[in-house]
């Protein structure tokens, strides 16, 4: 039985919930007990136990019991957990790539995220930062790229969360403003999509993205977005 078939089974929803929870748990941490997981996810204890066994038996995670201290997460297979969580791709939205810096940022983001997560990354392009944020809140996209100056204003909406801040010079202001932070890119996500936001935060490598973005700007790498 493949992952998709298992997710269609009786314990499928529980497996999805646990996979999302464990995706963002650091290796080495104590995992919640089955009773704690069941209560936190509002599921039956037996269902939760079966879902956890599915993840262990399929080698999505490895757990070691340590007596009265509890059980600890000693390894996890990100690719398998993504499959069990039902996360098969990331879709982002950023400014129109009318500048080499944007071409570099799009190329670097897609390349680095695909390398880190082993799942496809698609990018859409939209001129207005406010509209990009709206589409993220409407669950059209997993994340939006805006300037830090724009993010500071948009984050007044508590339904948005900041995923990460990129290096200075990663963004091109969409107007003539010289407002502080207008040349720094920021990734935003929806608070309701917390699992994906936290996962993206763990996957994004700001230094690698800055390095590849600069190579595209200099013409050392062809843009690919």
PDB file of C-alpha atoms in Angstrom:
ATOM      1  CA  UNK A   1       0.000   0.000   0.000  1.00  0.00           C
ATOM      2  CA  UNK A   2       1.488   3.368  -1.032  1.00  0.00           C
ATOM      3  CA  UNK A   3       1.318   6.608   0.960  1.00  0.00           C
ATOM      4  CA  UNK A   4      -1.745   7.911  -0.882  1.00  0.00           C
ATOM      5  CA  UNK A   5      -3.660   4.696  -0.205  1.00  0.00           C
ATOM      6  CA  UNK A   6      -2.689   4.823   3.463  1.00  0.00           C
ATOM      7  CA  UNK A   7      -3.958   8.398   3.735  1.00  0.00           C
ATOM      8  CA  UNK A   8      -7.315   7.214   2.385  1.00  0.00           C
ATOM      9  CA  UNK A   9      -7.553   4.594   5.116  1.00  0.00           C
ATOM     10  CA  UNK A  10      -9.374   4.834   8.443  1.00  0.00           C
ATOM     11  CA  UNK A  11      -6.364   6.402  10.149  1.00  0.00           C
ATOM     12  CA  UNK A  12      -5.447   8.678   7.233  1.00  0.00           C
ATOM     13  CA  UNK A  13      -6.479  12.022   8.748  1.00  0.00           C
ATOM     14  CA  UNK A  14      -4.672  11.208  11.984  1.00  0.00           C
ATOM     15  CA  UNK A  15      -1.531  10.295  10.040  1.00  0.00           C
ATOM     16  CA  UNK A  16      -1.653  13.618   8.185  1.00  0.00           C
ATOM     17  CA  UNK A  17      -1.950  15.550  11.460  1.00  0.00           C
ATOM     18  CA  UNK A  18       0.904  13.686  13.147  1.00  0.00           C
ATOM     19  CA  UNK A  19       3.143  13.994  10.080  1.00  0.00           C
ATOM     20  CA  UNK A  20       2.638  17.777  10.052  1.00  0.00           C
ATOM     21  CA  UNK A  21       3.367  17.952  13.767  1.00  0.00           C
ATOM     22  CA  UNK A  22       6.532  15.858  13.503  1.00  0.00           C
ATOM     23  CA  UNK A  23       7.822  17.688  10.427  1.00  0.00           C
ATOM     24  CA  UNK A  24       8.512  20.688  12.626  1.00  0.00           C
ATOM     25  CA  UNK A  25       9.847  18.816  15.649  1.00  0.00           C
ATOM     26  CA  UNK A  26      13.646  18.944  16.009  1.00  0.00           C
ATOM     27  CA  UNK A  27      15.497  15.648  15.995  1.00  0.00           C
ATOM     28  CA  UNK A  28      16.540  14.855  19.544  1.00  0.00           C
ATOM     29  CA  UNK A  29      13.394  16.236  21.161  1.00  0.00           C
ATOM     30  CA  UNK A  30      11.087  14.190  23.342  1.00  0.00           C
ATOM     31  CA  UNK A  31       7.887  13.477  21.434  1.00  0.00           C
ATOM     32  CA  UNK A  32       4.527  13.880  23.172  1.00  0.00           C
ATOM     33  CA  UNK A  33       2.928  10.724  24.523  1.00  0.00           C
ATOM     34  CA  UNK A  34       0.148   9.140  22.476  1.00  0.00           C
ATOM     35  CA  UNK A  35      -2.371  10.499  24.994  1.00  0.00           C
ATOM     36  CA  UNK A  36      -0.883  14.000  24.652  1.00  0.00           C
ATOM     37  CA  UNK A  37      -0.930  13.776  20.843  1.00  0.00           C
ATOM     38  CA  UNK A  38      -4.510  12.535  20.882  1.00  0.00           C
ATOM     39  CA  UNK A  39      -5.645  15.360  23.154  1.00  0.00           C
ATOM     40  CA  UNK A  40      -3.778  18.039  21.231  1.00  0.00           C
ATOM     41  CA  UNK A  41      -5.224  16.896  17.913  1.00  0.00           C
ATOM     42  CA  UNK A  42      -8.672  15.999  19.274  1.00  0.00           C
ATOM     43  CA  UNK A  43      -8.382  12.385  18.147  1.00  0.00           C
ATOM     44  CA  UNK A  44      -8.993   9.009  19.755  1.00  0.00           C
ATOM     45  CA  UNK A  45      -6.009   7.426  21.498  1.00  0.00           C
ATOM     46  CA  UNK A  46      -6.249   4.230  19.444  1.00  0.00           C
ATOM     47  CA  UNK A  47      -6.378   6.147  16.169  1.00  0.00           C
ATOM     48  CA  UNK A  48      -3.409   8.255  17.224  1.00  0.00           C
ATOM     49  CA  UNK A  49      -1.424   5.149  18.180  1.00  0.00           C
ATOM     50  CA  UNK A  50      -2.101   3.521  14.796  1.00  0.00           C
ATOM     51  CA  UNK A  51      -1.120   6.695  12.935  1.00  0.00           C
ATOM     52  CA  UNK A  52       2.142   6.928  14.866  1.00  0.00           C
ATOM     53  CA  UNK A  53       2.905   3.253  14.155  1.00  0.00           C
ATOM     54  CA  UNK A  54       2.327   3.905  10.429  1.00  0.00           C
ATOM     55  CA  UNK A  55       4.936   6.669  10.440  1.00  0.00           C
ATOM     56  CA  UNK A  56       7.405   4.514  12.371  1.00  0.00           C
ATOM     57  CA  UNK A  57       6.848   1.342  10.324  1.00  0.00           C
ATOM     58  CA  UNK A  58       7.231   3.240   7.060  1.00  0.00           C
ATOM     59  CA  UNK A  59      10.491   4.766   8.380  1.00  0.00           C
ATOM     60  CA  UNK A  60       9.214   8.322   8.143  1.00  0.00           C
ATOM     61  CA  UNK A  61      10.475   8.714  11.702  1.00  0.00           C
ATOM     62  CA  UNK A  62      12.628   6.754  14.136  1.00  0.00           C
ATOM     63  CA  UNK A  63      11.734   6.934  17.810  1.00  0.00           C
ATOM     64  CA  UNK A  64      13.652   5.525  20.777  1.00  0.00           C
ATOM     65  CA  UNK A  65      12.017   5.038  24.210  1.00  0.00           C
ATOM     66  CA  UNK A  66      14.080   6.140  27.206  1.00  0.00           C
ATOM     67  CA  UNK A  67      12.141   4.776  30.137  1.00  0.00           C
ATOM     68  CA  UNK A  68      10.487   7.327  32.407  1.00  0.00           C
ATOM     69  CA  UNK A  69      11.972  10.150  30.316  1.00  0.00           C
ATOM     70  CA  UNK A  70       9.651   9.274  27.442  1.00  0.00           C
ATOM     71  CA  UNK A  71      10.293   8.604  23.748  1.00  0.00           C
ATOM     72  CA  UNK A  72      12.631  10.722  21.634  1.00  0.00           C
ATOM     73  CA  UNK A  73      12.754  11.527  17.930  1.00  0.00           C
ATOM     74  CA  UNK A  74      16.163  10.316  16.732  1.00  0.00           C
ATOM     75  CA  UNK A  75      15.687  10.718  12.973  1.00  0.00           C
ATOM     76  CA  UNK A  76      13.112  11.732  10.414  1.00  0.00           C
ATOM     77  CA  UNK A  77      12.779  11.372   6.661  1.00  0.00           C
ATOM     78  CA  UNK A  78      11.592  14.782   5.461  1.00  0.00           C
ATOM     79  CA  UNK A  79      10.541  13.447   2.070  1.00  0.00           C
ATOM     80  CA  UNK A  80       8.350  10.707   3.561  1.00  0.00           C
ATOM     81  CA  UNK A  81       6.872  13.030   6.188  1.00  0.00           C
ATOM     82  CA  UNK A  82       5.969  15.545   3.486  1.00  0.00           C
ATOM     83  CA  UNK A  83       4.165  12.773   1.622  1.00  0.00           C
ATOM     84  CA  UNK A  84       2.246  11.674   4.712  1.00  0.00           C
ATOM     85  CA  UNK A  85       1.431  15.313   5.523  1.00  0.00           C
ATOM     86  CA  UNK A  86      -0.086  15.707   2.068  1.00  0.00           C
ATOM     87  CA  UNK A  87       2.396  18.465   1.165  1.00  0.00           C
ATOM     88  CA  UNK A  88       3.370  17.758  -2.442  1.00  0.00           C
ATOM     89  CA  UNK A  89       4.585  21.172  -3.541  1.00  0.00           C
ATOM     90  CA  UNK A  90       5.170  24.742  -2.400  1.00  0.00           C
ATOM     91  CA  UNK A  91       3.676  27.666  -4.286  1.00  0.00           C
ATOM     92  CA  UNK A  92       4.954  31.182  -3.688  1.00  0.00           C
ATOM     93  CA  UNK A  93       4.172  34.608  -5.089  1.00  0.00           C
ATOM     94  CA  UNK A  94       6.627  37.462  -5.567  1.00  0.00           C
ATOM     95  CA  UNK A  95       7.051  40.670  -7.604  1.00  0.00           C
ATOM     96  CA  UNK A  96       7.167  40.522 -11.378  1.00  0.00           C
ATOM     97  CA  UNK A  97      10.728  39.536 -12.403  1.00  0.00           C
ATOM     98  CA  UNK A  98      11.513  42.782 -14.219  1.00  0.00           C
ATOM     99  CA  UNK A  99      14.916  43.088 -12.571  1.00  0.00           C
ATOM    100  CA  UNK A 100      17.961  40.804 -12.403  1.00  0.00           C
ATOM    101  CA  UNK A 101      17.672  40.767  -8.617  1.00  0.00           C
ATOM    102  CA  UNK A 102      14.159  39.350  -8.841  1.00  0.00           C
ATOM    103  CA  UNK A 103      15.242  36.835 -11.457  1.00  0.00           C
ATOM    104  CA  UNK A 104      18.031  35.816  -9.106  1.00  0.00           C
ATOM    105  CA  UNK A 105      15.761  35.620  -6.073  1.00  0.00           C
ATOM    106  CA  UNK A 106      13.170  33.507  -7.900  1.00  0.00           C
ATOM    107  CA  UNK A 107      15.847  31.185  -9.296  1.00  0.00           C
ATOM    108  CA  UNK A 108      17.587  30.823  -5.936  1.00  0.00           C
ATOM    109  CA  UNK A 109      14.411  30.319  -3.909  1.00  0.00           C
ATOM    110  CA  UNK A 110      13.033  27.623  -6.174  1.00  0.00           C
ATOM    111  CA  UNK A 111      16.357  25.835  -6.467  1.00  0.00           C
ATOM    112  CA  UNK A 112      17.217  25.910  -2.767  1.00  0.00           C
ATOM    113  CA  UNK A 113      13.752  24.907  -1.535  1.00  0.00           C
ATOM    114  CA  UNK A 114      13.516  22.045  -4.010  1.00  0.00           C
ATOM    115  CA  UNK A 115      16.959  20.836  -2.954  1.00  0.00           C
ATOM    116  CA  UNK A 116      16.090  21.045   0.753  1.00  0.00           C
ATOM    117  CA  UNK A 117      12.604  19.527   0.551  1.00  0.00           C
ATOM    118  CA  UNK A 118      12.833  17.308  -2.578  1.00  0.00           C
ATOM    119  CA  UNK A 119       9.366  18.481  -3.672  1.00  0.00           C
ATOM    120  CA  UNK A 120       8.494  20.874  -6.538  1.00  0.00           C
ATOM    121  CA  UNK A 121       8.354  24.624  -5.962  1.00  0.00           C
ATOM    122  CA  UNK A 122       6.280  26.870  -8.228  1.00  0.00           C
ATOM    123  CA  UNK A 123       6.280  30.655  -8.302  1.00  0.00           C
ATOM    124  CA  UNK A 124       3.626  33.130  -9.385  1.00  0.00           C
ATOM    125  CA  UNK A 125       4.241  36.833  -9.981  1.00  0.00           C
ATOM    126  CA  UNK A 126       2.139  39.793  -8.911  1.00  0.00           C
ATOM    127  CA  UNK A 127       3.018  43.497  -8.712  1.00  0.00           C
ATOM    128  CA  UNK A 128       1.205  44.614  -5.545  1.00  0.00           C
ATOM    129  CA  UNK A 129       2.513  43.458  -2.135  1.00  0.00           C
ATOM    130  CA  UNK A 130      -0.909  43.846  -0.510  1.00  0.00           C
ATOM    131  CA  UNK A 131      -2.526  41.629  -3.119  1.00  0.00           C
ATOM    132  CA  UNK A 132       0.212  39.032  -2.690  1.00  0.00           C
ATOM    133  CA  UNK A 133      -0.522  38.935   1.032  1.00  0.00           C
ATOM    134  CA  UNK A 134      -4.264  38.644   0.358  1.00  0.00           C
ATOM    135  CA  UNK A 135      -3.706  35.621  -1.884  1.00  0.00           C
ATOM    136  CA  UNK A 136      -1.625  33.942   0.833  1.00  0.00           C
ATOM    137  CA  UNK A 137      -4.420  34.484   3.354  1.00  0.00           C
ATOM    138  CA  UNK A 138      -6.885  33.071   0.806  1.00  0.00           C
ATOM    139  CA  UNK A 139      -4.654  29.943   0.625  1.00  0.00           C
ATOM    140  CA  UNK A 140      -3.880  30.472  -3.046  1.00  0.00           C
ATOM    141  CA  UNK A 141      -0.175  30.490  -2.204  1.00  0.00           C
ATOM    142  CA  UNK A 142       1.964  29.117   0.614  1.00  0.00           C
ATOM    143  CA  UNK A 143       4.151  32.202   0.912  1.00  0.00           C
ATOM    144  CA  UNK A 144       4.636  35.726  -0.427  1.00  0.00           C
ATOM    145  CA  UNK A 145       7.801  37.735  -0.970  1.00  0.00           C
ATOM    146  CA  UNK A 146       7.589  41.416  -0.051  1.00  0.00           C
ATOM    147  CA  UNK A 147      10.040  44.070   1.119  1.00  0.00           C
ATOM    148  CA  UNK A 148      10.794  44.445   4.827  1.00  0.00           C
ATOM    149  CA  UNK A 149       9.221  47.892   4.742  1.00  0.00           C
ATOM    150  CA  UNK A 150       6.038  46.377   3.265  1.00  0.00           C
ATOM    151  CA  UNK A 151       6.177  43.449   5.702  1.00  0.00           C
ATOM    152  CA  UNK A 152       6.299  45.785   8.706  1.00  0.00           C
ATOM    153  CA  UNK A 153       2.995  47.258   7.573  1.00  0.00           C
ATOM    154  CA  UNK A 154       1.367  44.008   6.440  1.00  0.00           C
ATOM    155  CA  UNK A 155       2.217  42.215   9.691  1.00  0.00           C
ATOM    156  CA  UNK A 156      -0.183  44.502  11.519  1.00  0.00           C
ATOM    157  CA  UNK A 157      -2.630  41.888  10.269  1.00  0.00           C
ATOM    158  CA  UNK A 158      -2.191  39.173  12.899  1.00  0.00           C
ATOM    159  CA  UNK A 159      -3.249  36.527  10.389  1.00  0.00           C
ATOM    160  CA  UNK A 160       0.156  36.865   8.697  1.00  0.00           C
ATOM    161  CA  UNK A 161       3.484  35.634  10.066  1.00  0.00           C
ATOM    162  CA  UNK A 162       7.059  36.362   9.057  1.00  0.00           C
ATOM    163  CA  UNK A 163       8.906  33.261   7.885  1.00  0.00           C
ATOM    164  CA  UNK A 164      12.358  34.704   7.242  1.00  0.00           C
ATOM    165  CA  UNK A 165      14.271  37.860   6.325  1.00  0.00           C
ATOM    166  CA  UNK A 166      16.708  37.785   3.423  1.00  0.00           C
ATOM    167  CA  UNK A 167      19.939  39.736   3.077  1.00  0.00           C
ATOM    168  CA  UNK A 168      20.182  43.451   2.349  1.00  0.00           C
ATOM    169  CA  UNK A 169      19.994  44.132  -1.372  1.00  0.00           C
ATOM    170  CA  UNK A 170      17.786  41.102  -2.041  1.00  0.00           C
ATOM    171  CA  UNK A 171      14.783  43.246  -3.015  1.00  0.00           C
ATOM    172  CA  UNK A 172      14.121  46.126  -5.405  1.00  0.00           C
ATOM    173  CA  UNK A 173      11.683  48.785  -4.222  1.00  0.00           C
ATOM    174  CA  UNK A 174       8.556  48.888  -6.388  1.00  0.00           C
ATOM    175  CA  UNK A 175       8.470  52.678  -6.232  1.00  0.00           C
ATOM    176  CA  UNK A 176      10.894  55.513  -5.664  1.00  0.00           C
ATOM    177  CA  UNK A 177      10.712  55.192  -1.870  1.00  0.00           C
ATOM    178  CA  UNK A 178      13.959  55.005   0.034  1.00  0.00           C
ATOM    179  CA  UNK A 179      12.172  53.797   3.167  1.00  0.00           C
ATOM    180  CA  UNK A 180      14.328  51.685   5.435  1.00  0.00           C
ATOM    181  CA  UNK A 181      13.959  48.009   4.578  1.00  0.00           C
ATOM    182  CA  UNK A 182      12.792  48.645   1.011  1.00  0.00           C
ATOM    183  CA  UNK A 183      15.811  46.708  -0.352  1.00  0.00           C
ATOM    184  CA  UNK A 184      15.391  43.662   1.918  1.00  0.00           C
ATOM    185  CA  UNK A 185      13.142  40.744   0.926  1.00  0.00           C
ATOM    186  CA  UNK A 186      10.907  39.063   3.503  1.00  0.00           C
ATOM    187  CA  UNK A 187       8.914  35.836   3.223  1.00  0.00           C
ATOM    188  CA  UNK A 188       5.398  35.927   4.708  1.00  0.00           C
ATOM    189  CA  UNK A 189       2.926  33.095   5.275  1.00  0.00           C
ATOM    190  CA  UNK A 190      -0.524  32.656   6.775  1.00  0.00           C
ATOM    191  CA  UNK A 191      -0.754  32.010  10.503  1.00  0.00           C
ATOM    192  CA  UNK A 192      -3.489  29.440   9.814  1.00  0.00           C
ATOM    193  CA  UNK A 193      -0.941  27.560   7.700  1.00  0.00           C
ATOM    194  CA  UNK A 194       1.424  27.309  10.676  1.00  0.00           C
ATOM    195  CA  UNK A 195       2.871  23.894   9.818  1.00  0.00           C
ATOM    196  CA  UNK A 196       3.977  25.044   6.356  1.00  0.00           C
ATOM    197  CA  UNK A 197       5.255  28.379   7.702  1.00  0.00           C
ATOM    198  CA  UNK A 198       7.398  26.631  10.303  1.00  0.00           C
ATOM    199  CA  UNK A 199       8.608  24.090   7.770  1.00  0.00           C
ATOM    200  CA  UNK A 200       9.607  26.801   5.299  1.00  0.00           C
ATOM    201  CA  UNK A 201      11.500  28.580   8.059  1.00  0.00           C
ATOM    202  CA  UNK A 202      13.533  25.435   8.709  1.00  0.00           C
ATOM    203  CA  UNK A 203      14.196  24.812   5.000  1.00  0.00           C
ATOM    204  CA  UNK A 204      15.166  28.283   3.745  1.00  0.00           C
ATOM    205  CA  UNK A 205      18.920  28.862   3.695  1.00  0.00           C
ATOM    206  CA  UNK A 206      19.330  32.648   3.471  1.00  0.00           C
ATOM    207  CA  UNK A 207      23.084  32.504   2.801  1.00  0.00           C
ATOM    208  CA  UNK A 208      22.743  30.018  -0.066  1.00  0.00           C
ATOM    209  CA  UNK A 209      19.939  32.034  -1.625  1.00  0.00           C
ATOM    210  CA  UNK A 210      21.966  35.254  -1.415  1.00  0.00           C
ATOM    211  CA  UNK A 211      24.945  33.561  -3.036  1.00  0.00           C
ATOM    212  CA  UNK A 212      22.912  32.169  -5.939  1.00  0.00           C
ATOM    213  CA  UNK A 213      20.976  35.406  -6.381  1.00  0.00           C
ATOM    214  CA  UNK A 214      24.246  37.309  -6.735  1.00  0.00           C
ATOM    215  CA  UNK A 215      25.535  34.819  -9.317  1.00  0.00           C
ATOM    216  CA  UNK A 216      22.398  35.323 -11.419  1.00  0.00           C
ATOM    217  CA  UNK A 217      22.789  39.111 -11.172  1.00  0.00           C
ATOM    218  CA  UNK A 218      26.414  38.819 -12.343  1.00  0.00           C
ATOM    219  CA  UNK A 219      25.462  36.502 -15.194  1.00  0.00           C
ATOM    220  CA  UNK A 220      27.375  33.537 -13.769  1.00  0.00           C
ATOM    221  CA  UNK A 221      24.155  31.476 -13.583  1.00  0.00           C
ATOM    222  CA  UNK A 222      21.311  31.604 -16.058  1.00  0.00           C
ATOM    223  CA  UNK A 223      17.953  32.486 -14.446  1.00  0.00           C
ATOM    224  CA  UNK A 224      15.630  29.511 -14.207  1.00  0.00           C
ATOM    225  CA  UNK A 225      12.202  30.305 -12.835  1.00  0.00           C
TER     226      UNK A 225
END
